[in-house]
Amino acid sequence: MTEPTSKTAEDIRRLRALNPQMRERDFARIHSISEGQLVAAEVGHTATRLKVDMSMLLHGLTGVGEVMALTRNESAVHEKIGVYEGVSVNAHASIVLGEQIDLRIFPSRWVHGYAIEKAMEDGTTKRSLQFFDRAGNAVHKVHARPATDVAAWTKLVSELRHDEQVDTLDVTAYVKAAPEAAPAPLSELRAGWEAMTDTHQFFGLIKKLNYPRLDALETVGEDLAWQLDHAAVEGMFRKVAGTDLPIMVFAGNEGCIQIHSGPIHKVSPMGPWLNVMDETFHLHLRIDHVVAAWAVRKPTKDGHVTSVELYDENRELIIQFFGKRHEGHGERDEWRAVVEQLPLFSTPNAA
């Protein structure tokens, strides 16, 4: 269903001028528009509409030097500073496999693109590339940094420039598909789960057996998935922060998954946010959005691997944490111990 906004581009620009410091996502929600519509309204002013050509974009980004890659959902913002490298483009799934910037991209969700260029009060220019799905939700953003090659950046924007520079954006909501059939029996879920040889087989398994992800965790049995106490989230960060234990942090949306691999150091809670502010990795996690935390054990050919997964009120995955490991090697004992020592969920007994 197409949902054009009742606000004109001029209306949006006028409202934005009254609230210039508000975060884009918050502004869009308050004014009942999508973030994509907010950005589109600036075409001809601070924004340029782009073609979404994945090959041209990703290969072009390898030439611009250091940038900040940002991928988020409603509850987690994942930021990595580095260069785009190790690019592989495919119609169904593309990859950026760099030392710092590590992305799994699903191109069908990348529908609208814009380059934004804003003059700041201190005389600098703030530049970004922003991409949205058909509903106007942000799937990925690239922010220029002081070390970015501005000439290469400008050349890429020119090559991606769309022939039609319009300042409106009609959005089409995604409708969640109903289950095609009843979930398979527990015995089939357990058998398929225990037969896995790679964690990437998990999504195909639960799809084949008609299990939403969280339903599968709740059903399979506590030897393979067990619910954690809410305190486990901050507890996990306390246990790994400042150590040399490398972890993997997966966060994103239907169009892009962004991955951090390595130790974390500076963890700073602030209000409802739990923040990681390291040199090349920033994470902003809304702890108050976490409704369920789970530890999950999946078999691989190198032994089982253990993850911590956080879910929101819609039973959607917010973020995943793994211990970093190399293909052909088992999971680190230190990471497994961290997860297995986290506090378990318990229901208070009735008085």
PDB file of N, CA, C and O in Angstrom, residues 48-114:
ATOM      1  N   THR A  48      20.949  15.586  -2.764  1.00  0.00           N
ATOM      2  CA  THR A  48      20.929  15.201  -4.175  1.00  0.00           C
ATOM      3  C   THR A  48      20.396  13.782  -4.260  1.00  0.00           C
ATOM      4  O   THR A  48      20.886  12.890  -3.563  1.00  0.00           O
ATOM      5  N   ARG A  49      19.397  13.582  -5.098  1.00  0.00           N
ATOM      6  CA  ARG A  49      18.860  12.231  -5.266  1.00  0.00           C
ATOM      7  C   ARG A  49      19.834  11.375  -6.064  1.00  0.00           C
ATOM      8  O   ARG A  49      20.406  11.845  -7.067  1.00  0.00           O
ATOM      9  N   LEU A  50      20.022  10.115  -5.614  1.00  0.00           N
ATOM     10  CA  LEU A  50      20.970   9.206  -6.251  1.00  0.00           C
ATOM     11  C   LEU A  50      20.273   7.997  -6.855  1.00  0.00           C
ATOM     12  O   LEU A  50      19.215   7.571  -6.376  1.00  0.00           O
ATOM     13  N   LYS A  51      20.899   7.439  -7.887  1.00  0.00           N
ATOM     14  CA  LYS A  51      20.509   6.105  -8.352  1.00  0.00           C
ATOM     15  C   LYS A  51      21.043   5.092  -7.340  1.00  0.00           C
ATOM     16  O   LYS A  51      22.095   5.295  -6.738  1.00  0.00           O
ATOM     17  N   VAL A  52      20.322   3.993  -7.159  1.00  0.00           N
ATOM     18  CA  VAL A  52      20.832   2.927  -6.290  1.00  0.00           C
ATOM     19  C   VAL A  52      21.444   1.866  -7.186  1.00  0.00           C
ATOM     20  O   VAL A  52      20.793   0.913  -7.614  1.00  0.00           O
ATOM     21  N   ASP A  53      22.711   2.073  -7.500  1.00  0.00           N
ATOM     22  CA  ASP A  53      23.498   1.139  -8.317  1.00  0.00           C
ATOM     23  C   ASP A  53      24.523   0.521  -7.370  1.00  0.00           C
ATOM     24  O   ASP A  53      25.543   1.141  -7.054  1.00  0.00           O
ATOM     25  N   MET A  54      24.253  -0.688  -6.905  1.00  0.00           N
ATOM     26  CA  MET A  54      25.065  -1.273  -5.837  1.00  0.00           C
ATOM     27  C   MET A  54      26.519  -1.450  -6.242  1.00  0.00           C
ATOM     28  O   MET A  54      27.434  -1.180  -5.455  1.00  0.00           O
ATOM     29  N   SER A  55      26.766  -1.886  -7.461  1.00  0.00           N
ATOM     30  CA  SER A  55      28.143  -2.084  -7.903  1.00  0.00           C
ATOM     31  C   SER A  55      28.902  -0.764  -7.975  1.00  0.00           C
ATOM     32  O   SER A  55      30.016  -0.635  -7.463  1.00  0.00           O
ATOM     33  N   MET A  56      28.281   0.243  -8.585  1.00  0.00           N
ATOM     34  CA  MET A  56      28.925   1.546  -8.684  1.00  0.00           C
ATOM     35  C   MET A  56      29.164   2.136  -7.297  1.00  0.00           C
ATOM     36  O   MET A  56      30.229   2.713  -7.026  1.00  0.00           O
ATOM     37  N   LEU A  57      28.189   1.994  -6.417  1.00  0.00           N
ATOM     38  CA  LEU A  57      28.313   2.553  -5.072  1.00  0.00           C
ATOM     39  C   LEU A  57      29.436   1.888  -4.283  1.00  0.00           C
ATOM     40  O   LEU A  57      30.348   2.561  -3.779  1.00  0.00           O
ATOM     41  N   LEU A  58      29.385   0.565  -4.156  1.00  0.00           N
ATOM     42  CA  LEU A  58      30.345  -0.122  -3.295  1.00  0.00           C
ATOM     43  C   LEU A  58      31.763  -0.043  -3.841  1.00  0.00           C
ATOM     44  O   LEU A  58      32.717   0.180  -3.079  1.00  0.00           O
ATOM     45  N   HIS A  59      31.910  -0.234  -5.136  1.00  0.00           N
ATOM     46  CA  HIS A  59      33.253  -0.127  -5.702  1.00  0.00           C
ATOM     47  C   HIS A  59      33.755   1.321  -5.639  1.00  0.00           C
ATOM     48  O   HIS A  59      34.949   1.561  -5.411  1.00  0.00           O
ATOM     49  N   GLY A  60      32.841   2.273  -5.815  1.00  0.00           N
ATOM     50  CA  GLY A  60      33.236   3.666  -5.699  1.00  0.00           C
ATOM     51  C   GLY A  60      33.669   4.031  -4.296  1.00  0.00           C
ATOM     52  O   GLY A  60      34.615   4.810  -4.103  1.00  0.00           O
ATOM     53  N   LEU A  61      33.009   3.472  -3.300  1.00  0.00           N
ATOM     54  CA  LEU A  61      33.369   3.772  -1.913  1.00  0.00           C
ATOM     55  C   LEU A  61      34.754   3.263  -1.547  1.00  0.00           C
ATOM     56  O   LEU A  61      35.385   3.796  -0.629  1.00  0.00           O
ATOM     57  N   THR A  62      35.243   2.254  -2.255  1.00  0.00           N
ATOM     58  CA  THR A  62      36.603   1.772  -1.949  1.00  0.00           C
ATOM     59  C   THR A  62      37.657   2.827  -2.251  1.00  0.00           C
ATOM     60  O   THR A  62      38.782   2.737  -1.754  1.00  0.00           O
ATOM     61  N   GLY A  63      37.294   3.839  -3.033  1.00  0.00           N
ATOM     62  CA  GLY A  63      38.267   4.862  -3.408  1.00  0.00           C
ATOM     63  C   GLY A  63      38.192   6.134  -2.593  1.00  0.00           C
ATOM     64  O   GLY A  63      38.991   7.055  -2.831  1.00  0.00           O
ATOM     65  N   VAL A  64      37.268   6.225  -1.636  1.00  0.00           N
ATOM     66  CA  VAL A  64      37.102   7.502  -0.929  1.00  0.00           C
ATOM     67  C   VAL A  64      37.865   7.549   0.391  1.00  0.00           C
ATOM     68  O   VAL A  64      37.890   8.579   1.056  1.00  0.00           O
ATOM     69  N   GLY A  65      38.487   6.439   0.778  1.00  0.00           N
ATOM     70  CA  GLY A  65      39.260   6.445   2.018  1.00  0.00           C
ATOM     71  C   GLY A  65      38.407   6.261   3.249  1.00  0.00           C
ATOM     72  O   GLY A  65      37.321   5.662   3.195  1.00  0.00           O
ATOM     73  N   GLU A  66      38.871   6.809   4.356  1.00  0.00           N
ATOM     74  CA  GLU A  66      38.214   6.572   5.647  1.00  0.00           C
ATOM     75  C   GLU A  66      36.850   7.254   5.738  1.00  0.00           C
ATOM     76  O   GLU A  66      36.704   8.429   5.431  1.00  0.00           O
ATOM     77  N   VAL A  67      35.858   6.484   6.185  1.00  0.00           N
ATOM     78  CA  VAL A  67      34.495   6.970   6.391  1.00  0.00           C
ATOM     79  C   VAL A  67      33.940   6.318   7.646  1.00  0.00           C
ATOM     80  O   VAL A  67      34.578   5.465   8.267  1.00  0.00           O
ATOM     81  N   MET A  68      32.730   6.723   8.007  1.00  0.00           N
ATOM     82  CA  MET A  68      32.011   6.029   9.072  1.00  0.00           C
ATOM     83  C   MET A  68      30.771   5.381   8.470  1.00  0.00           C
ATOM     84  O   MET A  68      29.950   6.053   7.842  1.00  0.00           O
ATOM     85  N   ALA A  69      30.647   4.054   8.633  1.00  0.00           N
ATOM     86  CA  ALA A  69      29.488   3.305   8.151  1.00  0.00           C
ATOM     87  C   ALA A  69      28.506   3.152   9.300  1.00  0.00           C
ATOM     88  O   ALA A  69      28.896   2.785  10.410  1.00  0.00           O
ATOM     89  N   LEU A  70      27.240   3.431   9.037  1.00  0.00           N
ATOM     90  CA  LEU A  70      26.206   3.368  10.077  1.00  0.00           C
ATOM     91  C   LEU A  70      25.049   2.510   9.606  1.00  0.00           C
ATOM     92  O   LEU A  70      24.483   2.750   8.532  1.00  0.00           O
ATOM     93  N   THR A  71      24.711   1.533  10.402  1.00  0.00           N
ATOM     94  CA  THR A  71      23.544   0.685  10.150  1.00  0.00           C
ATOM     95  C   THR A  71      22.774   0.594  11.456  1.00  0.00           C
ATOM     96  O   THR A  71      23.364   0.411  12.519  1.00  0.00           O
ATOM     97  N   ARG A  72      21.454   0.694  11.384  1.00  0.00           N
ATOM     98  CA  ARG A  72      20.689   0.718  12.622  1.00  0.00           C
ATOM     99  C   ARG A  72      19.311   0.087  12.443  1.00  0.00           C
ATOM    100  O   ARG A  72      18.851  -0.178  11.329  1.00  0.00           O
ATOM    101  N   ASN A  73      18.678  -0.169  13.567  1.00  0.00           N
ATOM    102  CA  ASN A  73      17.261  -0.464  13.627  1.00  0.00           C
ATOM    103  C   ASN A  73      16.675   0.442  14.698  1.00  0.00           C
ATOM    104  O   ASN A  73      17.321   1.399  15.138  1.00  0.00           O
ATOM    105  N   GLU A  74      15.464   0.172  15.139  1.00  0.00           N
ATOM    106  CA  GLU A  74      14.812   1.063  16.102  1.00  0.00           C
ATOM    107  C   GLU A  74      15.524   1.088  17.449  1.00  0.00           C
ATOM    108  O   GLU A  74      15.415   2.062  18.200  1.00  0.00           O
ATOM    109  N   SER A  75      16.295   0.050  17.752  1.00  0.00           N
ATOM    110  CA  SER A  75      16.840  -0.099  19.107  1.00  0.00           C
ATOM    111  C   SER A  75      18.357  -0.129  19.178  1.00  0.00           C
ATOM    112  O   SER A  75      18.910  -0.084  20.280  1.00  0.00           O
ATOM    113  N   ALA A  76      19.034  -0.237  18.062  1.00  0.00           N
ATOM    114  CA  ALA A  76      20.497  -0.322  18.073  1.00  0.00           C
ATOM    115  C   ALA A  76      21.081   0.450  16.900  1.00  0.00           C
ATOM    116  O   ALA A  76      20.610   0.319  15.764  1.00  0.00           O
ATOM    117  N   VAL A  77      22.109   1.257  17.194  1.00  0.00           N
ATOM    118  CA  VAL A  77      22.843   1.995  16.171  1.00  0.00           C
ATOM    119  C   VAL A  77      24.277   1.467  16.181  1.00  0.00           C
ATOM    120  O   VAL A  77      24.962   1.526  17.196  1.00  0.00           O
ATOM    121  N   HIS A  78      24.735   0.967  15.040  1.00  0.00           N
ATOM    122  CA  HIS A  78      26.038   0.307  14.919  1.00  0.00           C
ATOM    123  C   HIS A  78      26.890   1.151  13.967  1.00  0.00           C
ATOM    124  O   HIS A  78      26.524   1.352  12.806  1.00  0.00           O
ATOM    125  N   GLU A  79      28.019   1.678  14.454  1.00  0.00           N
ATOM    126  CA  GLU A  79      28.867   2.557  13.669  1.00  0.00           C
ATOM    127  C   GLU A  79      30.291   2.003  13.615  1.00  0.00           C
ATOM    128  O   GLU A  79      30.855   1.635  14.646  1.00  0.00           O
ATOM    129  N   LYS A  80      30.863   1.969  12.412  1.00  0.00           N
ATOM    130  CA  LYS A  80      32.240   1.511  12.230  1.00  0.00           C
ATOM    131  C   LYS A  80      33.014   2.534  11.403  1.00  0.00           C
ATOM    132  O   LYS A  80      32.538   3.014  10.373  1.00  0.00           O
ATOM    133  N   ILE A  81      34.224   2.831  11.849  1.00  0.00           N
ATOM    134  CA  ILE A  81      35.101   3.763  11.151  1.00  0.00           C
ATOM    135  C   ILE A  81      36.192   2.965  10.445  1.00  0.00           C
ATOM    136  O   ILE A  81      36.871   2.142  11.062  1.00  0.00           O
ATOM    137  N   GLY A  82      36.334   3.197   9.145  1.00  0.00           N
ATOM    138  CA  GLY A  82      37.326   2.465   8.373  1.00  0.00           C
ATOM    139  C   GLY A  82      37.140   2.725   6.898  1.00  0.00           C
ATOM    140  O   GLY A  82      36.587   3.754   6.498  1.00  0.00           O
ATOM    141  N   VAL A  83      37.592   1.795   6.074  1.00  0.00           N
ATOM    142  CA  VAL A  83      37.461   1.929   4.622  1.00  0.00           C
ATOM    143  C   VAL A  83      36.640   0.764   4.084  1.00  0.00           C
ATOM    144  O   VAL A  83      36.596  -0.316   4.670  1.00  0.00           O
ATOM    145  N   TYR A  84      35.961   1.013   2.960  1.00  0.00           N
ATOM    146  CA  TYR A  84      35.224  -0.041   2.270  1.00  0.00           C
ATOM    147  C   TYR A  84      36.227  -0.832   1.436  1.00  0.00           C
ATOM    148  O   TYR A  84      36.937  -0.274   0.598  1.00  0.00           O
ATOM    149  N   GLU A  85      36.292  -2.123   1.673  1.00  0.00           N
ATOM    150  CA  GLU A  85      37.200  -2.995   0.929  1.00  0.00           C
ATOM    151  C   GLU A  85      36.627  -4.403   0.925  1.00  0.00           C
ATOM    152  O   GLU A  85      35.680  -4.706   1.642  1.00  0.00           O
ATOM    153  N   GLY A  86      37.185  -5.257   0.101  1.00  0.00           N
ATOM    154  CA  GLY A  86      36.683  -6.625   0.014  1.00  0.00           C
ATOM    155  C   GLY A  86      35.262  -6.687  -0.502  1.00  0.00           C
ATOM    156  O   GLY A  86      34.434  -7.449  -0.002  1.00  0.00           O
ATOM    157  N   VAL A  87      34.958  -5.890  -1.531  1.00  0.00           N
ATOM    158  CA  VAL A  87      33.597  -5.777  -2.054  1.00  0.00           C
ATOM    159  C   VAL A  87      33.272  -6.936  -2.989  1.00  0.00           C
ATOM    160  O   VAL A  87      34.067  -7.293  -3.868  1.00  0.00           O
ATOM    161  N   SER A  88      32.092  -7.527  -2.796  1.00  0.00           N
ATOM    162  CA  SER A  88      31.565  -8.546  -3.701  1.00  0.00           C
ATOM    163  C   SER A  88      30.086  -8.243  -3.925  1.00  0.00           C
ATOM    164  O   SER A  88      29.324  -8.156  -2.954  1.00  0.00           O
ATOM    165  N   VAL A  89      29.709  -8.036  -5.189  1.00  0.00           N
ATOM    166  CA  VAL A  89      28.349  -7.609  -5.508  1.00  0.00           C
ATOM    167  C   VAL A  89      27.581  -8.729  -6.179  1.00  0.00           C
ATOM    168  O   VAL A  89      28.065  -9.353  -7.132  1.00  0.00           O
ATOM    169  N   ASN A  90      26.378  -8.995  -5.657  1.00  0.00           N
ATOM    170  CA  ASN A  90      25.494 -10.006  -6.212  1.00  0.00           C
ATOM    171  C   ASN A  90      24.073  -9.456  -6.148  1.00  0.00           C
ATOM    172  O   ASN A  90      23.756  -8.664  -5.265  1.00  0.00           O
ATOM    173  N   ALA A  91      23.217  -9.874  -7.060  1.00  0.00           N
ATOM    174  CA  ALA A  91      21.855  -9.337  -7.101  1.00  0.00           C
ATOM    175  C   ALA A  91      21.073  -9.628  -5.830  1.00  0.00           C
ATOM    176  O   ALA A  91      20.204  -8.843  -5.427  1.00  0.00           O
ATOM    177  N   HIS A  92      21.353 -10.757  -5.188  1.00  0.00           N
ATOM    178  CA  HIS A  92      20.584 -11.151  -4.000  1.00  0.00           C
ATOM    179  C   HIS A  92      21.273 -10.780  -2.694  1.00  0.00           C
ATOM    180  O   HIS A  92      20.603 -10.485  -1.699  1.00  0.00           O
ATOM    181  N   ALA A  93      22.579 -10.794  -2.673  1.00  0.00           N
ATOM    182  CA  ALA A  93      23.320 -10.459  -1.452  1.00  0.00           C
ATOM    183  C   ALA A  93      24.707  -9.974  -1.830  1.00  0.00           C
ATOM    184  O   ALA A  93      25.396 -10.609  -2.625  1.00  0.00           O
ATOM    185  N   SER A  94      25.086  -8.831  -1.287  1.00  0.00           N
ATOM    186  CA  SER A  94      26.414  -8.281  -1.528  1.00  0.00           C
ATOM    187  C   SER A  94      27.180  -8.213  -0.215  1.00  0.00           C
ATOM    188  O   SER A  94      26.584  -8.242   0.869  1.00  0.00           O
ATOM    189  N   ILE A  95      28.495  -8.115  -0.324  1.00  0.00           N
ATOM    190  CA  ILE A  95      29.355  -8.170   0.869  1.00  0.00           C
ATOM    191  C   ILE A  95      30.394  -7.059   0.804  1.00  0.00           C
ATOM    192  O   ILE A  95      30.938  -6.767  -0.264  1.00  0.00           O
ATOM    193  N   VAL A  96      30.657  -6.455   1.952  1.00  0.00           N
ATOM    194  CA  VAL A  96      31.855  -5.641   2.162  1.00  0.00           C
ATOM    195  C   VAL A  96      32.612  -6.332   3.284  1.00  0.00           C
ATOM    196  O   VAL A  96      32.084  -6.476   4.392  1.00  0.00           O
ATOM    197  N   LEU A  97      33.823  -6.782   3.005  1.00  0.00           N
ATOM    198  CA  LEU A  97      34.549  -7.609   3.964  1.00  0.00           C
ATOM    199  C   LEU A  97      35.903  -6.980   4.250  1.00  0.00           C
ATOM    200  O   LEU A  97      36.953  -7.478   3.851  1.00  0.00           O
ATOM    201  N   GLY A  98      35.844  -5.840   4.951  1.00  0.00           N
ATOM    202  CA  GLY A  98      37.067  -5.132   5.291  1.00  0.00           C
ATOM    203  C   GLY A  98      37.499  -5.403   6.714  1.00  0.00           C
ATOM    204  O   GLY A  98      36.775  -6.009   7.506  1.00  0.00           O
ATOM    205  N   GLU A  99      38.671  -4.907   7.042  1.00  0.00           N
ATOM    206  CA  GLU A  99      39.204  -5.098   8.386  1.00  0.00           C
ATOM    207  C   GLU A  99      38.308  -4.442   9.424  1.00  0.00           C
ATOM    208  O   GLU A  99      38.108  -4.977  10.512  1.00  0.00           O
ATOM    209  N   GLN A 100      37.739  -3.282   9.081  1.00  0.00           N
ATOM    210  CA  GLN A 100      36.855  -2.581  10.010  1.00  0.00           C
ATOM    211  C   GLN A 100      35.393  -2.639   9.559  1.00  0.00           C
ATOM    212  O   GLN A 100      34.510  -2.953  10.351  1.00  0.00           O
ATOM    213  N   ILE A 101      35.136  -2.318   8.293  1.00  0.00           N
ATOM    214  CA  ILE A 101      33.756  -2.272   7.805  1.00  0.00           C
ATOM    215  C   ILE A 101      33.389  -3.615   7.188  1.00  0.00           C
ATOM    216  O   ILE A 101      33.967  -4.040   6.195  1.00  0.00           O
ATOM    217  N   ASP A 102      32.440  -4.273   7.829  1.00  0.00           N
ATOM    218  CA  ASP A 102      32.039  -5.643   7.482  1.00  0.00           C
ATOM    219  C   ASP A 102      30.520  -5.639   7.353  1.00  0.00           C
ATOM    220  O   ASP A 102      29.803  -5.479   8.345  1.00  0.00           O
ATOM    221  N   LEU A 103      30.013  -5.803   6.121  1.00  0.00           N
ATOM    222  CA  LEU A 103      28.581  -5.666   5.854  1.00  0.00           C
ATOM    223  C   LEU A 103      28.046  -6.860   5.080  1.00  0.00           C
ATOM    224  O   LEU A 103      28.730  -7.419   4.222  1.00  0.00           O
ATOM    225  N   ARG A 104      26.798  -7.214   5.385  1.00  0.00           N
ATOM    226  CA  ARG A 104      26.029  -8.152   4.579  1.00  0.00           C
ATOM    227  C   ARG A 104      24.830  -7.371   4.055  1.00  0.00           C
ATOM    228  O   ARG A 104      23.979  -6.932   4.837  1.00  0.00           O
ATOM    229  N   ILE A 105      24.771  -7.196   2.745  1.00  0.00           N
ATOM    230  CA  ILE A 105      23.808  -6.292   2.123  1.00  0.00           C
ATOM    231  C   ILE A 105      22.786  -7.083   1.313  1.00  0.00           C
ATOM    232  O   ILE A 105      23.144  -7.988   0.559  1.00  0.00           O
ATOM    233  N   PHE A 106      21.511  -6.695   1.439  1.00  0.00           N
ATOM    234  CA  PHE A 106      20.426  -7.327   0.704  1.00  0.00           C
ATOM    235  C   PHE A 106      19.824  -6.268  -0.220  1.00  0.00           C
ATOM    236  O   PHE A 106      18.965  -5.470   0.183  1.00  0.00           O
ATOM    237  N   PRO A 107      20.314  -6.225  -1.480  1.00  0.00           N
ATOM    238  CA  PRO A 107      20.053  -5.087  -2.369  1.00  0.00           C
ATOM    239  C   PRO A 107      18.577  -4.802  -2.646  1.00  0.00           C
ATOM    240  O   PRO A 107      18.238  -3.643  -2.938  1.00  0.00           O
ATOM    241  N   SER A 108      17.704  -5.804  -2.574  1.00  0.00           N
ATOM    242  CA  SER A 108      16.298  -5.544  -2.900  1.00  0.00           C
ATOM    243  C   SER A 108      15.664  -4.527  -1.962  1.00  0.00           C
ATOM    244  O   SER A 108      14.649  -3.901  -2.302  1.00  0.00           O
ATOM    245  N   ARG A 109      16.252  -4.352  -0.779  1.00  0.00           N
ATOM    246  CA  ARG A 109      15.719  -3.388   0.191  1.00  0.00           C
ATOM    247  C   ARG A 109      16.285  -1.979   0.005  1.00  0.00           C
ATOM    248  O   ARG A 109      15.843  -1.037   0.651  1.00  0.00           O
ATOM    249  N   TRP A 110      17.266  -1.817  -0.857  1.00  0.00           N
ATOM    250  CA  TRP A 110      17.871  -0.511  -1.099  1.00  0.00           C
ATOM    251  C   TRP A 110      17.126   0.129  -2.280  1.00  0.00           C
ATOM    252  O   TRP A 110      17.423  -0.152  -3.441  1.00  0.00           O
ATOM    253  N   VAL A 111      16.168   0.997  -2.003  1.00  0.00           N
ATOM    254  CA  VAL A 111      15.273   1.517  -3.040  1.00  0.00           C
ATOM    255  C   VAL A 111      15.549   2.987  -3.357  1.00  0.00           C
ATOM    256  O   VAL A 111      15.488   3.397  -4.511  1.00  0.00           O
ATOM    257  N   HIS A 112      15.846   3.792  -2.355  1.00  0.00           N
ATOM    258  CA  HIS A 112      16.059   5.227  -2.541  1.00  0.00           C
ATOM    259  C   HIS A 112      17.429   5.625  -1.986  1.00  0.00           C
ATOM    260  O   HIS A 112      17.844   5.111  -0.945  1.00  0.00           O
ATOM    261  N   GLY A 113      18.099   6.548  -2.668  1.00  0.00           N
ATOM    262  CA  GLY A 113      19.399   7.010  -2.196  1.00  0.00           C
ATOM    263  C   GLY A 113      19.551   8.516  -2.325  1.00  0.00           C
ATOM    264  O   GLY A 113      18.992   9.141  -3.240  1.00  0.00           O
ATOM    265  N   TYR A 114      20.322   9.101  -1.401  1.00  0.00           N
ATOM    266  CA  TYR A 114      20.547  10.556  -1.399  1.00  0.00           C
ATOM    267  C   TYR A 114      21.954  10.857  -0.917  1.00  0.00           C
ATOM    268  O   TYR A 114      22.497  10.155  -0.057  1.00  0.00           O
TER     269      TYR A 114
END
